[in-house]
């Protein structure tokens, strides 16, 4: 029986831990005793509770309640509060996912205490060290004991950093487990009806990267493109709290006319958002997860960044990198709207098959510490 602490912190963690937590409870053959730890990095009901509800996650066993702060303050707060939990619980494994500050902070605590840590979604690299997530990925992968990768490019990245092949296991994309499991339930969402939009007749936008939304110029360039796109079809934009704060601070999107063309709405829960983007004609985003989800569903996606840590979504999937130049975004969007997607072949990357969580559990058993 392995005691495992599954860690979540921020919104993109919940859909990665849910299938792992469910699989551990389901196996029920005395293999795993899972505990759920929420660092509290994301705390707004719409950024956290809504996902626990939609994904059927149990209440966290431990909630650290750390909230927002500078990178150093947030990372340090997670470390300080997570360390006594690990000391008290002495787990066989700690599972961290993704690339947020909570991921690195918890991995670092475990490395110092000599507790085994597994990193799910290991090995992704944008090669852009100005992104906080890239620093979190690089450092977490150096100190984690087991590196569970979503695609084979990630294995190659890790090998190029001299990480031993014995620590790496290609398990596929666990976020796609959640996507396939929840797709039927998402059909009950009334979000399209509430917004009065019809399938394949609207675009969906998400933006939250600091490089896009913390800089007035860059945010304005993107909004200019969205307004031009909004003249062709409704543009629905669920706004992340960071972006909401900056729109207000920069005095952007104040006019009623702007808000008619770009429809700003509150962040959506997992089911509502899944129903919304799965019916979109086009998605424009700077999110990592959404690049993968649109690839899995064959929805055209324009990524408003110059690089991606998920190149497989460009090579095999529906993703295109278009940066943040107004002209480039609009011309790529118009080309995508004019294309006939019905004839496009949908290619799903290997092991994005809805069964990654079971492979993760098998790897945890195989690499488990030997009882002394
Ligand atoms: C974090 C992750 C990012 C991930 C994103 C998904 C890091 C470095 N970044 O970015 O990788 O893609 O989550 O959303 O870990 N805020 C709220 N309520 C909340 C959470 C945040 O209002 O529940 C506001 C606060 O003003 C906060 C700001 O958003 O200061 C940024 O939150 P933070 O957790 O620091 O980073 P994100 O931008 O959300």
mmCIF file with all atom_site columns, C-alpha atoms in Angstrom, residues 243-366:
data_model
loop_
_atom_site.group_PDB
_atom_site.id
_atom_site.type_symbol
_atom_site.label_atom_id
_atom_site.label_alt_id
_atom_site.label_comp_id
_atom_site.label_asym_id
_atom_site.label_entity_id
_atom_site.label_seq_id
_atom_site.pdbx_PDB_ins_code
_atom_site.Cartn_x
_atom_site.Cartn_y
_atom_site.Cartn_z
_atom_site.occupancy
_atom_site.B_iso_or_equiv
_atom_site.pdbx_formal_charge
_atom_site.auth_seq_id
_atom_site.auth_comp_id
_atom_site.auth_asym_id
_atom_site.auth_atom_id
_atom_site.pdbx_PDB_model_num
ATOM 1   C CA . UNK A 1 243 ? -6.243  40.016 -17.041 1.00 0.00 ? 243 UNK A CA 1
ATOM 2   C CA . UNK A 1 244 ? -9.345  41.627 -15.516 1.00 0.00 ? 244 UNK A CA 1
ATOM 3   C CA . UNK A 1 245 ? -7.146  43.627 -13.136 1.00 0.00 ? 245 UNK A CA 1
ATOM 4   C CA . UNK A 1 246 ? -4.897  44.813 -15.982 1.00 0.00 ? 246 UNK A CA 1
ATOM 5   C CA . UNK A 1 247 ? -7.745  45.779 -18.305 1.00 0.00 ? 247 UNK A CA 1
ATOM 6   C CA . UNK A 1 248 ? -9.015  48.051 -15.514 1.00 0.00 ? 248 UNK A CA 1
ATOM 7   C CA . UNK A 1 249 ? -5.560  49.422 -14.686 1.00 0.00 ? 249 UNK A CA 1
ATOM 8   C CA . UNK A 1 250 ? -4.734  50.175 -18.336 1.00 0.00 ? 250 UNK A CA 1
ATOM 9   C CA . UNK A 1 251 ? -8.198  51.636 -19.006 1.00 0.00 ? 251 UNK A CA 1
ATOM 10  C CA . UNK A 1 252 ? -8.841  49.173 -21.853 1.00 0.00 ? 252 UNK A CA 1
ATOM 11  C CA . UNK A 1 253 ? -12.220 47.767 -22.967 1.00 0.00 ? 253 UNK A CA 1
ATOM 12  C CA . UNK A 1 254 ? -14.146 50.544 -21.218 1.00 0.00 ? 254 UNK A CA 1
ATOM 13  C CA . UNK A 1 255 ? -16.467 51.508 -24.032 1.00 0.00 ? 255 UNK A CA 1
ATOM 14  C CA . UNK A 1 256 ? -19.823 49.811 -24.564 1.00 0.00 ? 256 UNK A CA 1
ATOM 15  C CA . UNK A 1 257 ? -18.964 49.544 -28.253 1.00 0.00 ? 257 UNK A CA 1
ATOM 16  C CA . UNK A 1 258 ? -15.832 47.471 -27.479 1.00 0.00 ? 258 UNK A CA 1
ATOM 17  C CA . UNK A 1 259 ? -17.794 45.226 -25.163 1.00 0.00 ? 259 UNK A CA 1
ATOM 18  C CA . UNK A 1 260 ? -20.383 44.572 -27.846 1.00 0.00 ? 260 UNK A CA 1
ATOM 19  C CA . UNK A 1 261 ? -17.692 43.238 -30.185 1.00 0.00 ? 261 UNK A CA 1
ATOM 20  C CA . UNK A 1 262 ? -15.645 41.363 -27.572 1.00 0.00 ? 262 UNK A CA 1
ATOM 21  C CA . UNK A 1 263 ? -17.885 39.778 -24.960 1.00 0.00 ? 263 UNK A CA 1
ATOM 22  C CA . UNK A 1 264 ? -16.076 39.711 -21.625 1.00 0.00 ? 264 UNK A CA 1
ATOM 23  C CA . UNK A 1 265 ? -17.470 37.134 -19.230 1.00 0.00 ? 265 UNK A CA 1
ATOM 24  C CA . UNK A 1 266 ? -16.377 35.717 -15.868 1.00 0.00 ? 266 UNK A CA 1
ATOM 25  C CA . UNK A 1 267 ? -14.084 32.633 -15.826 1.00 0.00 ? 267 UNK A CA 1
ATOM 26  C CA . UNK A 1 268 ? -16.123 29.469 -16.458 1.00 0.00 ? 268 UNK A CA 1
ATOM 27  C CA . UNK A 1 269 ? -16.131 26.127 -14.680 1.00 0.00 ? 269 UNK A CA 1
ATOM 28  C CA . UNK A 1 270 ? -14.753 23.008 -16.372 1.00 0.00 ? 270 UNK A CA 1
ATOM 29  C CA . UNK A 1 271 ? -18.008 21.766 -17.928 1.00 0.00 ? 271 UNK A CA 1
ATOM 30  C CA . UNK A 1 272 ? -19.206 25.157 -19.155 1.00 0.00 ? 272 UNK A CA 1
ATOM 31  C CA . UNK A 1 273 ? -15.824 25.973 -20.640 1.00 0.00 ? 273 UNK A CA 1
ATOM 32  C CA . UNK A 1 274 ? -15.535 22.559 -22.293 1.00 0.00 ? 274 UNK A CA 1
ATOM 33  C CA . UNK A 1 275 ? -18.955 22.950 -23.893 1.00 0.00 ? 275 UNK A CA 1
ATOM 34  C CA . UNK A 1 276 ? -18.041 26.456 -25.024 1.00 0.00 ? 276 UNK A CA 1
ATOM 35  C CA . UNK A 1 277 ? -14.668 25.780 -26.676 1.00 0.00 ? 277 UNK A CA 1
ATOM 36  C CA . UNK A 1 278 ? -15.639 22.375 -28.052 1.00 0.00 ? 278 UNK A CA 1
ATOM 37  C CA . UNK A 1 279 ? -18.296 24.100 -30.168 1.00 0.00 ? 279 UNK A CA 1
ATOM 38  C CA . UNK A 1 280 ? -16.157 27.052 -31.227 1.00 0.00 ? 280 UNK A CA 1
ATOM 39  C CA . UNK A 1 281 ? -15.212 27.796 -34.805 1.00 0.00 ? 281 UNK A CA 1
ATOM 40  C CA . UNK A 1 282 ? -11.871 29.120 -33.606 1.00 0.00 ? 282 UNK A CA 1
ATOM 41  C CA . UNK A 1 283 ? -9.961  29.410 -30.325 1.00 0.00 ? 283 UNK A CA 1
ATOM 42  C CA . UNK A 1 284 ? -7.373  32.127 -29.632 1.00 0.00 ? 284 UNK A CA 1
ATOM 43  C CA . UNK A 1 285 ? -5.307  31.608 -26.497 1.00 0.00 ? 285 UNK A CA 1
ATOM 44  C CA . UNK A 1 286 ? -2.033  31.856 -24.644 1.00 0.00 ? 286 UNK A CA 1
ATOM 45  C CA . UNK A 1 287 ? -2.862  28.885 -22.391 1.00 0.00 ? 287 UNK A CA 1
ATOM 46  C CA . UNK A 1 288 ? -0.780  25.724 -22.581 1.00 0.00 ? 288 UNK A CA 1
ATOM 47  C CA . UNK A 1 289 ? -3.634  23.395 -21.680 1.00 0.00 ? 289 UNK A CA 1
ATOM 48  C CA . UNK A 1 290 ? -6.035  24.788 -24.247 1.00 0.00 ? 290 UNK A CA 1
ATOM 49  C CA . UNK A 1 291 ? -3.503  24.179 -27.033 1.00 0.00 ? 291 UNK A CA 1
ATOM 50  C CA . UNK A 1 292 ? -3.682  20.495 -26.088 1.00 0.00 ? 292 UNK A CA 1
ATOM 51  C CA . UNK A 1 293 ? -7.435  20.309 -25.580 1.00 0.00 ? 293 UNK A CA 1
ATOM 52  C CA . UNK A 1 294 ? -8.169  21.888 -28.971 1.00 0.00 ? 294 UNK A CA 1
ATOM 53  C CA . UNK A 1 295 ? -5.757  19.435 -30.606 1.00 0.00 ? 295 UNK A CA 1
ATOM 54  C CA . UNK A 1 296 ? -7.518  16.499 -28.932 1.00 0.00 ? 296 UNK A CA 1
ATOM 55  C CA . UNK A 1 297 ? -10.888 17.738 -30.236 1.00 0.00 ? 297 UNK A CA 1
ATOM 56  C CA . UNK A 1 298 ? -9.722  18.984 -33.648 1.00 0.00 ? 298 UNK A CA 1
ATOM 57  C CA . UNK A 1 299 ? -10.712 22.621 -33.002 1.00 0.00 ? 299 UNK A CA 1
ATOM 58  C CA . UNK A 1 300 ? -8.559  25.218 -34.847 1.00 0.00 ? 300 UNK A CA 1
ATOM 59  C CA . UNK A 1 301 ? -6.384  27.089 -32.327 1.00 0.00 ? 301 UNK A CA 1
ATOM 60  C CA . UNK A 1 302 ? -4.243  30.206 -32.708 1.00 0.00 ? 302 UNK A CA 1
ATOM 61  C CA . UNK A 1 303 ? -1.681  30.591 -29.937 1.00 0.00 ? 303 UNK A CA 1
ATOM 62  C CA . UNK A 1 304 ? -0.868  34.205 -29.159 1.00 0.00 ? 304 UNK A CA 1
ATOM 63  C CA . UNK A 1 305 ? 2.746   33.528 -28.221 1.00 0.00 ? 305 UNK A CA 1
ATOM 64  C CA . UNK A 1 306 ? 6.051   33.305 -30.079 1.00 0.00 ? 306 UNK A CA 1
ATOM 65  C CA . UNK A 1 307 ? 6.869   29.867 -28.679 1.00 0.00 ? 307 UNK A CA 1
ATOM 66  C CA . UNK A 1 308 ? 5.216   26.841 -27.151 1.00 0.00 ? 308 UNK A CA 1
ATOM 67  C CA . UNK A 1 309 ? 6.337   24.124 -24.757 1.00 0.00 ? 309 UNK A CA 1
ATOM 68  C CA . UNK A 1 310 ? 3.816   21.889 -26.549 1.00 0.00 ? 310 UNK A CA 1
ATOM 69  C CA . UNK A 1 311 ? 5.221   21.672 -30.103 1.00 0.00 ? 311 UNK A CA 1
ATOM 70  C CA . UNK A 1 312 ? 3.362   18.430 -30.775 1.00 0.00 ? 312 UNK A CA 1
ATOM 71  C CA . UNK A 1 313 ? 0.119   20.450 -30.960 1.00 0.00 ? 313 UNK A CA 1
ATOM 72  C CA . UNK A 1 314 ? 1.612   22.345 -33.916 1.00 0.00 ? 314 UNK A CA 1
ATOM 73  C CA . UNK A 1 315 ? 3.259   19.325 -35.565 1.00 0.00 ? 315 UNK A CA 1
ATOM 74  C CA . UNK A 1 316 ? 0.339   16.908 -35.281 1.00 0.00 ? 316 UNK A CA 1
ATOM 75  C CA . UNK A 1 317 ? -2.571  18.965 -34.038 1.00 0.00 ? 317 UNK A CA 1
ATOM 76  C CA . UNK A 1 318 ? -4.594  22.044 -34.906 1.00 0.00 ? 318 UNK A CA 1
ATOM 77  C CA . UNK A 1 319 ? -2.403  24.654 -33.246 1.00 0.00 ? 319 UNK A CA 1
ATOM 78  C CA . UNK A 1 320 ? -0.626  27.575 -34.951 1.00 0.00 ? 320 UNK A CA 1
ATOM 79  C CA . UNK A 1 321 ? 1.758   30.004 -33.277 1.00 0.00 ? 321 UNK A CA 1
ATOM 80  C CA . UNK A 1 322 ? 0.874   33.539 -34.344 1.00 0.00 ? 322 UNK A CA 1
ATOM 81  C CA . UNK A 1 323 ? 2.485   35.821 -31.752 1.00 0.00 ? 323 UNK A CA 1
ATOM 82  C CA . UNK A 1 324 ? 0.897   39.101 -30.679 1.00 0.00 ? 324 UNK A CA 1
ATOM 83  C CA . UNK A 1 325 ? 1.120   41.289 -33.755 1.00 0.00 ? 325 UNK A CA 1
ATOM 84  C CA . UNK A 1 326 ? -2.353  42.625 -34.716 1.00 0.00 ? 326 UNK A CA 1
ATOM 85  C CA . UNK A 1 327 ? -1.915  41.969 -38.439 1.00 0.00 ? 327 UNK A CA 1
ATOM 86  C CA . UNK A 1 328 ? -0.555  38.474 -37.969 1.00 0.00 ? 328 UNK A CA 1
ATOM 87  C CA . UNK A 1 329 ? -3.337  37.449 -35.601 1.00 0.00 ? 329 UNK A CA 1
ATOM 88  C CA . UNK A 1 330 ? -6.109  38.785 -37.828 1.00 0.00 ? 330 UNK A CA 1
ATOM 89  C CA . UNK A 1 331 ? -4.779  37.318 -41.044 1.00 0.00 ? 331 UNK A CA 1
ATOM 90  C CA . UNK A 1 332 ? -4.303  33.882 -39.429 1.00 0.00 ? 332 UNK A CA 1
ATOM 91  C CA . UNK A 1 333 ? -7.793  34.114 -37.920 1.00 0.00 ? 333 UNK A CA 1
ATOM 92  C CA . UNK A 1 334 ? -9.429  35.077 -41.229 1.00 0.00 ? 334 UNK A CA 1
ATOM 93  C CA . UNK A 1 335 ? -7.554  32.279 -43.023 1.00 0.00 ? 335 UNK A CA 1
ATOM 94  C CA . UNK A 1 336 ? -8.772  29.801 -40.396 1.00 0.00 ? 336 UNK A CA 1
ATOM 95  C CA . UNK A 1 337 ? -12.354 31.085 -40.686 1.00 0.00 ? 337 UNK A CA 1
ATOM 96  C CA . UNK A 1 338 ? -12.244 30.783 -44.480 1.00 0.00 ? 338 UNK A CA 1
ATOM 97  C CA . UNK A 1 339 ? -10.755 27.266 -44.466 1.00 0.00 ? 339 UNK A CA 1
ATOM 98  C CA . UNK A 1 340 ? -12.946 24.224 -44.833 1.00 0.00 ? 340 UNK A CA 1
ATOM 99  C CA . UNK A 1 341 ? -12.185 22.288 -41.658 1.00 0.00 ? 341 UNK A CA 1
ATOM 100 C CA . UNK A 1 342 ? -14.596 19.495 -42.447 1.00 0.00 ? 342 UNK A CA 1
ATOM 101 C CA . UNK A 1 343 ? -11.952 18.020 -44.741 1.00 0.00 ? 343 UNK A CA 1
ATOM 102 C CA . UNK A 1 344 ? -9.072  18.342 -42.303 1.00 0.00 ? 344 UNK A CA 1
ATOM 103 C CA . UNK A 1 345 ? -7.707  15.136 -40.882 1.00 0.00 ? 345 UNK A CA 1
ATOM 104 C CA . UNK A 1 346 ? -7.754  15.050 -37.073 1.00 0.00 ? 346 UNK A CA 1
ATOM 105 C CA . UNK A 1 347 ? -4.498  13.660 -35.665 1.00 0.00 ? 347 UNK A CA 1
ATOM 106 C CA . UNK A 1 348 ? -4.250  12.870 -31.980 1.00 0.00 ? 348 UNK A CA 1
ATOM 107 C CA . UNK A 1 349 ? -0.779  12.519 -30.460 1.00 0.00 ? 349 UNK A CA 1
ATOM 108 C CA . UNK A 1 350 ? 0.245   9.066  -29.186 1.00 0.00 ? 350 UNK A CA 1
ATOM 109 C CA . UNK A 1 351 ? -1.087  8.086  -25.740 1.00 0.00 ? 351 UNK A CA 1
ATOM 110 C CA . UNK A 1 352 ? -3.534  10.976 -25.570 1.00 0.00 ? 352 UNK A CA 1
ATOM 111 C CA . UNK A 1 353 ? -6.093  8.229  -25.172 1.00 0.00 ? 353 UNK A CA 1
ATOM 112 C CA . UNK A 1 354 ? -7.830  8.834  -21.833 1.00 0.00 ? 354 UNK A CA 1
ATOM 113 C CA . UNK A 1 355 ? -5.795  6.165  -20.015 1.00 0.00 ? 355 UNK A CA 1
ATOM 114 C CA . UNK A 1 356 ? -2.722  8.092  -18.867 1.00 0.00 ? 356 UNK A CA 1
ATOM 115 C CA . UNK A 1 357 ? -3.731  7.995  -15.182 1.00 0.00 ? 357 UNK A CA 1
ATOM 116 C CA . UNK A 1 358 ? -3.520  4.194  -15.052 1.00 0.00 ? 358 UNK A CA 1
ATOM 117 C CA . UNK A 1 359 ? -0.069  4.286  -16.625 1.00 0.00 ? 359 UNK A CA 1
ATOM 118 C CA . UNK A 1 360 ? 0.965   6.880  -14.024 1.00 0.00 ? 360 UNK A CA 1
ATOM 119 C CA . UNK A 1 361 ? -0.223  4.617  -11.199 1.00 0.00 ? 361 UNK A CA 1
ATOM 120 C CA . UNK A 1 362 ? 1.624   1.647  -12.700 1.00 0.00 ? 362 UNK A CA 1
ATOM 121 C CA . UNK A 1 363 ? 4.811   3.727  -12.826 1.00 0.00 ? 363 UNK A CA 1
ATOM 122 C CA . UNK A 1 364 ? 4.384   4.804  -9.185  1.00 0.00 ? 364 UNK A CA 1
ATOM 123 C CA . UNK A 1 365 ? 4.072   1.140  -8.181  1.00 0.00 ? 365 UNK A CA 1
ATOM 124 C CA . UNK A 1 366 ? 7.016   0.084  -10.288 1.00 0.00 ? 366 UNK A CA 1
#
